[in-house]
Coordinates of C-alpha atoms and ligand atoms in Angstrom, one line a residue:
X27 CA 28.4 36.2 -9.0
X28 CA 30.1 36.2 -12.1
X29 CA 33.6 36.9 -10.3
X30 CA 33.2 33.5 -7.8
X31 CA 31.6 31.4 -11.4
X32 CA 34.8 29.2 -11.2
X33 CA 35.0 28.8 -7.8
X34 CA 31.8 27.6 -7.2
X35 CA 31.7 25.2 -10.2
X36 CA 35.3 24.1 -8.3
X37 CA 33.6 23.9 -5.3
X38 CA 30.5 21.9 -6.3
X39 CA 32.6 19.2 -8.4
X40 CA 34.7 18.9 -5.6
X41 CA 31.9 18.1 -3.6
X42 CA 30.5 16.1 -5.8
X43 CA 33.4 13.6 -6.4
X44 CA 33.7 13.4 -2.6
X45 CA 30.1 12.3 -1.6
X46 CA 29.5 11.9 2.3
X47 CA 26.6 10.4 3.9
X48 CA 24.4 12.4 5.9
X49 CA 26.4 13.5 9.7
X50 CA 29.8 12.5 7.7
X51 CA 29.7 15.6 5.6
X52 CA 33.3 16.6 7.4
X53 CA 35.0 17.6 3.9
X54 CA 32.0 19.5 2.1
X55 CA 31.2 21.5 5.5
X56 CA 34.9 22.6 6.2
X57 CA 35.6 23.6 2.4
X58 CA 32.0 25.4 2.7
X59 CA 32.8 27.0 5.6
X60 CA 36.9 28.0 4.4
X61 CA 34.7 29.7 1.8
X62 CA 32.5 31.8 3.6
X63 CA 35.3 32.7 6.0
X64 CA 37.6 33.7 3.4
X65 CA 35.4 36.1 2.0
X66 CA 34.3 38.0 5.3
X67 CA 32.0 35.4 7.1
X68 CA 31.8 34.5 10.7
X69 CA 31.5 31.0 10.8
X70 CA 30.6 29.2 13.7
X71 CA 31.0 25.5 13.4
X72 CA 29.2 22.4 14.7
X73 CA 25.7 24.8 15.5
X74 CA 23.0 22.6 17.1
X75 CA 24.8 20.0 18.0
X76 CA 25.4 18.6 14.9
X77 CA 29.1 18.5 13.8
X78 CA 28.5 18.8 9.9
X79 CA 26.5 21.8 10.6
X80 CA 27.5 25.3 10.6
X81 CA 26.7 29.0 10.2
X82 CA 27.7 31.8 7.9
X83 CA 27.0 35.3 9.0
X84 CA 27.4 38.7 7.4
X85 CA 25.9 41.8 8.7
X86 CA 23.8 42.2 12.2
X87 CA 20.5 43.3 12.8
X88 CA 17.2 42.9 10.6
X89 CA 15.7 41.3 8.3
X90 CA 18.3 38.7 8.7
X91 CA 17.8 36.3 5.8
X92 CA 19.2 32.7 6.0
X93 CA 20.2 30.6 2.6
X94 CA 20.0 27.4 3.5
X95 CA 22.9 24.8 2.2
X96 CA 22.4 20.5 1.8
X97 CA 25.8 18.9 1.4
X98 CA 24.6 14.9 2.0
X99 CA 24.8 12.4 -0.9
X100 CA 22.8 9.2 -1.2
X101 CA 24.5 5.6 -0.6
X102 CA 26.0 4.0 -3.7
X103 CA 24.1 6.4 -6.0
X104 CA 26.6 9.5 -4.4
X105 CA 25.2 13.3 -5.7
X106 CA 22.3 12.0 -7.2
X107 CA 19.9 14.4 -5.1
X108 CA 22.5 17.3 -6.9
X109 CA 23.3 18.6 -2.7
X110 CA 26.5 19.8 -4.3
X111 CA 24.8 22.3 -6.2
X112 CA 23.1 23.8 -3.6
X113 CA 25.5 23.8 -1.3
X114 CA 28.2 26.2 -3.9
X115 CA 24.7 28.1 -5.0
X116 CA 24.2 28.9 -1.5
X117 CA 27.7 30.1 -0.4
X118 CA 28.0 31.9 -3.3
X119 CA 24.1 33.7 -3.0
X120 CA 25.4 34.6 0.4
X121 CA 28.9 36.0 -0.8
X122 CA 27.3 37.8 -3.8
X123 CA 24.6 39.3 -1.4
X124 CA 27.1 41.1 1.0
X125 CA 27.5 44.8 -1.1
X126 CA 23.5 44.7 -0.6
X127 CA 23.9 44.2 3.0
X128 CA 26.9 47.1 3.2
X129 CA 24.4 49.8 1.6
X130 CA 20.6 48.6 3.1
X131 CA 21.9 46.8 6.6
X132 CA 19.9 43.3 7.9
X133 CA 22.2 40.3 8.0
X134 CA 22.5 37.2 5.6
X135 CA 23.3 34.0 7.3
X136 CA 24.2 30.8 5.3
X137 CA 23.1 27.8 7.2
X138 CA 24.7 24.7 6.5
X139 CA 22.1 21.9 7.2
X140 CA 23.1 17.9 7.1
X141 CA 21.7 15.3 6.7
X142 CA 18.7 16.0 4.7
X143 CA 18.5 12.6 3.1
X144 CA 18.0 10.3 5.8
X145 CA 17.8 11.7 9.2
X146 CA 16.1 15.5 8.4
X147 CA 18.7 17.3 9.7
X148 CA 16.9 20.8 9.4
X149 CA 13.8 19.1 11.4
X150 CA 16.8 18.4 14.7
X151 CA 18.2 22.0 13.9
X152 CA 14.6 23.5 14.2
X153 CA 13.5 21.5 17.4
X154 CA 17.3 23.2 18.6
X155 CA 16.4 26.2 17.4
X156 CA 18.9 27.2 14.8
X157 CA 16.2 29.0 12.7
X158 CA 14.7 30.8 15.9
X159 CA 16.4 34.6 14.7
X160 CA 15.4 34.6 11.3
X161 CA 13.0 35.9 9.5
X162 CA 12.9 34.5 5.9
X163 CA 14.8 31.2 5.3
X164 CA 15.7 30.0 1.3
X165 CA 16.7 27.8 -0.7
X166 CA 16.7 26.2 -4.4
X167 CA 17.2 22.7 -5.3
X168 CA 17.9 21.0 -8.3
X169 CA 15.4 19.1 -10.8
X170 CA 13.8 18.9 -13.9
X171 CA 12.1 22.1 -14.1
X172 CA 12.7 25.7 -13.2
X173 CA 9.8 25.8 -10.6
X174 CA 8.6 28.4 -7.9
X175 CA 6.9 26.8 -5.4
X176 CA 7.3 22.6 -4.1
X177 CA 4.9 20.5 -3.0
X178 CA 6.2 18.1 -0.1
X179 CA 4.4 15.5 1.8
X180 CA 4.1 15.1 5.3
X181 CA 6.2 12.1 5.9
X182 CA 7.7 9.6 8.9
X183 CA 9.9 6.8 8.7
X184 CA 9.0 3.5 10.4
X185 CA 11.2 0.2 10.8
X186 CA 10.0 -2.8 11.9
X187 CA 10.9 -6.2 13.0
X188 CA 9.3 -10.0 13.4
X189 CA 10.5 -12.5 15.5
X190 CA 9.4 -16.1 14.5
X191 CA 11.1 -19.6 15.2
X192 CA 13.6 -21.4 13.1
X193 CA 12.8 -24.7 12.0
X194 CA 14.5 -27.5 9.6
X195 CA 11.7 -25.7 6.3
X196 CA 11.6 -29.4 5.2
X197 CA 12.1 -31.8 7.9
X198 CA 9.9 -30.2 10.9
X199 CA 8.2 -27.4 8.9
X200 CA 5.5 -27.3 12.1
X201 CA 7.7 -26.5 14.8
X202 CA 8.4 -23.4 13.1
X203 CA 7.3 -19.6 12.5
X204 CA 7.9 -17.6 9.9
X205 CA 9.2 -14.3 10.1
X206 CA 9.2 -13.4 6.4
X207 CA 5.8 -14.7 5.5
X208 CA 4.6 -11.9 8.5
X209 CA 6.4 -9.1 6.6
X210 CA 5.0 -10.6 2.9
X211 CA 1.6 -10.8 4.2
X212 CA 2.3 -7.1 5.8
X213 CA 3.3 -5.7 2.3
X214 CA -0.3 -7.4 0.7
X215 CA -2.0 -6.1 3.3
X216 CA -0.6 -2.4 2.5
X217 CA -0.6 -3.1 -1.3
X218 CA -4.8 -3.5 -0.5
X219 CA -4.7 -0.5 1.6
X220 CA -2.9 1.7 -1.3
X221 CA -6.2 1.4 -3.8
X222 CA -8.2 3.4 -0.5
X223 CA -5.8 5.5 0.5
X224 CA -5.9 9.9 -0.4
X225 CA -4.4 11.1 -3.7
X226 CA -0.9 11.9 -3.4
X227 CA -0.5 9.8 -0.2
X228 CA 2.1 7.4 -0.1
X229 CA 3.7 4.2 1.5
X230 CA 6.7 2.0 0.4
X231 CA 8.9 0.0 1.7
X232 CA 11.8 -2.4 1.3
X233 CA 12.7 -5.5 3.2
X234 CA 15.9 -5.7 4.6
X235 CA 16.0 -9.4 6.5
X236 CA 14.5 -12.2 4.6
X237 CA 16.0 -15.3 6.5
X238 CA 19.5 -16.4 6.3
X239 CA 18.7 -19.9 3.6
X240 CA 16.2 -21.8 1.9
X241 CA 16.3 -24.5 4.1
X242 CA 15.6 -22.6 7.7
X243 CA 12.2 -21.8 8.5
X244 CA 13.6 -17.3 8.5
X245 CA 12.9 -16.5 12.4
X246 CA 13.1 -12.7 11.7
X247 CA 12.6 -10.5 9.4
X248 CA 12.8 -6.6 9.1
X249 CA 11.8 -3.9 6.8
X250 CA 12.1 -0.2 6.6
X251 CA 9.4 1.8 5.1
X252 CA 7.8 5.7 4.6
X253 CA 4.5 6.7 5.4
X254 CA 3.2 9.8 3.5
X255 CA 0.7 12.4 3.5
X256 CA -0.4 15.6 1.8
X257 CA -0.9 17.0 6.0
X258 CA 0.1 16.1 9.1
X259 CA -4.0 15.3 10.5
X260 CA -4.1 12.4 7.5
X261 CA -0.2 11.5 8.1
X262 CA -1.6 10.2 11.5
X263 CA -4.8 8.6 10.8
X264 CA -2.3 6.9 7.5
X265 CA 0.3 5.4 10.0
X266 CA -2.1 3.9 12.3
X267 CA -3.4 2.0 9.1
X268 CA 0.0 1.5 8.3
X269 CA 0.7 -0.2 11.6
X270 CA -2.2 -2.5 11.8
X271 CA -1.2 -4.1 8.4
X272 CA 1.9 -4.8 10.7
X273 CA -0.1 -5.9 13.8
X274 CA -3.1 -7.9 11.8
X275 CA 0.4 -10.0 9.6
X276 CA 1.9 -10.6 13.7
X277 CA -1.5 -12.1 14.4
X278 CA -1.6 -14.3 11.0
X279 CA 2.0 -15.8 11.0
X280 CA 2.1 -15.4 15.3
X281 CA 5.4 -13.7 14.6
X282 CA 6.1 -11.4 17.2
X283 CA 6.3 -7.4 16.1
X284 CA 8.7 -5.1 17.1
X285 CA 8.5 -1.5 15.2
X286 CA 9.7 2.0 15.8
X287 CA 8.8 5.0 14.0
X288 CA 11.4 7.9 13.3
X289 CA 12.4 10.2 15.4
X290 CA 11.9 13.0 12.8
X291 CA 8.9 14.4 11.1
X292 CA 9.1 16.2 8.2
X293 CA 6.3 18.7 7.6
X294 CA 4.4 19.7 4.5
X295 CA 6.3 22.6 3.2
X296 CA 4.6 26.0 3.5
X297 CA 5.7 28.2 -0.1
X298 CA 5.3 31.5 1.0
X299 CA 4.1 33.1 -2.4
X300 CA 5.3 36.5 -2.2
X301 CA 8.2 36.0 -1.9
X302 CA 8.4 33.2 -4.4
X303 CA 7.0 35.8 -6.5
X304 CA 10.2 37.9 -5.6
X305 CA 12.0 34.8 -6.8
X306 CA 10.7 33.8 -10.1
X307 CA 10.4 36.9 -11.1
X308 CA 14.5 37.4 -10.8
X309 CA 15.1 34.2 -12.5
X310 CA 12.2 35.4 -15.5
X311 CA 15.0 38.2 -15.4
X312 CA 17.7 35.6 -15.8
X313 CA 16.1 34.1 -18.9
X314 CA 14.5 31.4 -17.4
X315 CA 10.3 30.3 -17.7
X316 CA 9.2 29.8 -14.1
X317 CA 6.6 27.4 -13.7
X318 CA 4.6 28.2 -10.5
X319 CA 4.1 24.9 -9.4
X320 CA 5.1 21.3 -10.7
X321 CA 2.2 20.3 -13.4
X322 CA 3.4 16.7 -13.1
X323 CA 2.9 16.7 -9.8
X324 CA 6.0 15.0 -8.5
X325 CA 5.9 14.7 -4.6
X326 CA 8.5 13.9 -2.6
X327 CA 9.3 15.2 1.4
X328 CA 11.7 17.6 2.3
X329 CA 12.9 18.5 5.9
X330 CA 12.7 22.6 4.7
X331 CA 9.0 21.6 4.9
X332 CA 10.0 22.1 9.1
X333 CA 11.9 25.3 8.1
X334 CA 8.9 26.6 6.2
X335 CA 6.5 26.0 9.6
X336 CA 8.7 28.5 11.5
X337 CA 9.6 31.1 9.1
X338 CA 8.3 32.1 5.7
X339 CA 10.3 30.3 2.9
X340 CA 10.6 29.1 -0.1
X341 CA 12.7 26.0 -2.0
X342 CA 11.8 26.3 -5.7
X343 CA 13.6 24.1 -8.4
X344 CA 16.2 24.7 -10.6
X345 CA 16.3 23.0 -13.9
X346 CA 19.7 20.9 -14.8
X347 CA 18.7 17.7 -16.5
X348 CA 15.1 15.7 -18.1
X349 CA 15.9 13.5 -15.4
X350 CA 14.5 12.9 -12.2
X351 CA 15.9 12.6 -8.4
X352 CA 17.6 9.7 -7.0
X353 CA 18.9 8.4 -10.3
X354 CA 22.4 7.5 -11.7
X355 CA 21.4 10.0 -14.8
X356 CA 21.0 12.5 -11.9
X357 CA 24.1 12.0 -10.1
X358 CA 25.9 12.7 -13.5
X359 CA 23.8 15.5 -14.6
X360 CA 24.7 17.2 -11.0
X361 CA 28.0 17.8 -12.6
X362 CA 27.4 18.5 -16.0
X363 CA 27.7 22.1 -17.6
X364 CA 23.8 22.8 -17.7
X365 CA 24.1 22.0 -13.9
X366 CA 26.7 25.0 -13.8
X367 CA 24.2 27.5 -15.4
X368 CA 21.6 26.2 -12.8
X369 CA 24.1 26.6 -10.1
X370 CA 24.8 30.0 -10.8
X371 CA 21.0 31.3 -12.2
X372 CA 19.9 30.0 -8.7
X373 CA 22.4 32.1 -7.0
X374 CA 22.2 34.2 -8.6
X375 CA 18.4 35.0 -8.6
X376 CA 19.0 34.4 -4.5
X377 CA 21.4 36.8 -4.1
X378 CA 19.1 39.3 -6.3
X379 CA 16.0 38.2 -4.2
X380 CA 17.9 39.7 -0.8
X381 CA 18.7 43.0 -2.3
X382 CA 15.1 43.3 -3.5
X383 CA 14.3 42.5 0.3
X384 CA 17.0 44.3 2.3
X385 CA 16.1 47.7 0.0
X386 CA 12.3 46.9 0.1
X387 CA 11.6 46.6 3.8
X388 CA 7.8 46.8 2.7
X389 CA 8.0 43.6 0.8
X390 CA 9.4 41.9 4.2
X391 CA 6.1 43.1 6.2
X392 CA 3.9 41.6 3.6
X393 CA 6.1 38.5 3.6
X394 CA 5.8 38.2 7.3
X395 CA 1.8 39.3 7.2
X396 CA 1.1 36.4 5.1
X397 CA 3.1 33.7 6.9
X398 CA 1.2 35.0 10.1
X399 CA -2.4 35.2 8.3
X400 CA -1.8 31.6 7.0
X401 CA -1.6 30.5 10.7
Ligands
ZN15 ZN1 17.5 16.0 -2.4
ZN16 ZN1 17.2 13.5 -2.3

């Protein structure tokens, strides 16, 4: 790891200064695959019919251990989720694992998973079989605290549109049907619903079209929403209740509703505790104090949840800054010196965990037993 140090930090900063949105990560995916190819990995580009997805592999056979890379940025904010660090960490850990694979057998895979933020790239790849031949999957995400297990909510997006009727807002308001009022009514209904939903569930959205001019009754409005819940069953229930808010608003306003649920649904994260314990021990060995789970209970969602339903997985957090992700402050933090330390420690701990796994086949069995017992 230390031999790669400068190259990995350079790679992370290069991706950070060229932020690319989901499924457009052509530069990042080419830099990462070049790095893997140069370091003796077999590289396949464009896997799962996604041009910026990739798979680098080294060694053959079992156990097949995958380290997942993310490299998409956020609109306007750049790398405010620090995926540049995830990417450099994954390739670094993959390359550092080579001697262990040479000595003990098995294979190490670095899988490039694009479009995490907006499209659920891993969910698409999971549907297309990208994780079928894998025994264990791991990745590390940057954040505020060192955490072994991440709680991530099931979630699905909802796009809505209301179609009303334009009219002069002052001269002939009685002839109009106000599509903006419809979406505002829906917001009010959702705000009322929010008081009576289970803990951890989340509903949030924005208005993307609210009319053309103040003197025209808005004929069209549109919004983009996300519904999240702790488990799949409650998500289904909550989705219907949220939809009812829009249906009710359509009735009240007279505007016609059209809606579309997102194709990809993120499932909750299933943390493999045996695997998480190994990773924590390695982080502690590197001098970091690891919390078992997030004491501040901050919940988001990740498409790693979908992978964790198929393969024993972990998605721990490495501390790089005292600010939350998806903020401009975190975007700066993702290029800081603390971020470089975080990236290197996380990559070391991942590679050390790979050593634990290939050197101790009984631990792999234990990890798989835990996974199947939970089914
Ligand atoms: Zn992220
Ligand atoms: Zn994010």
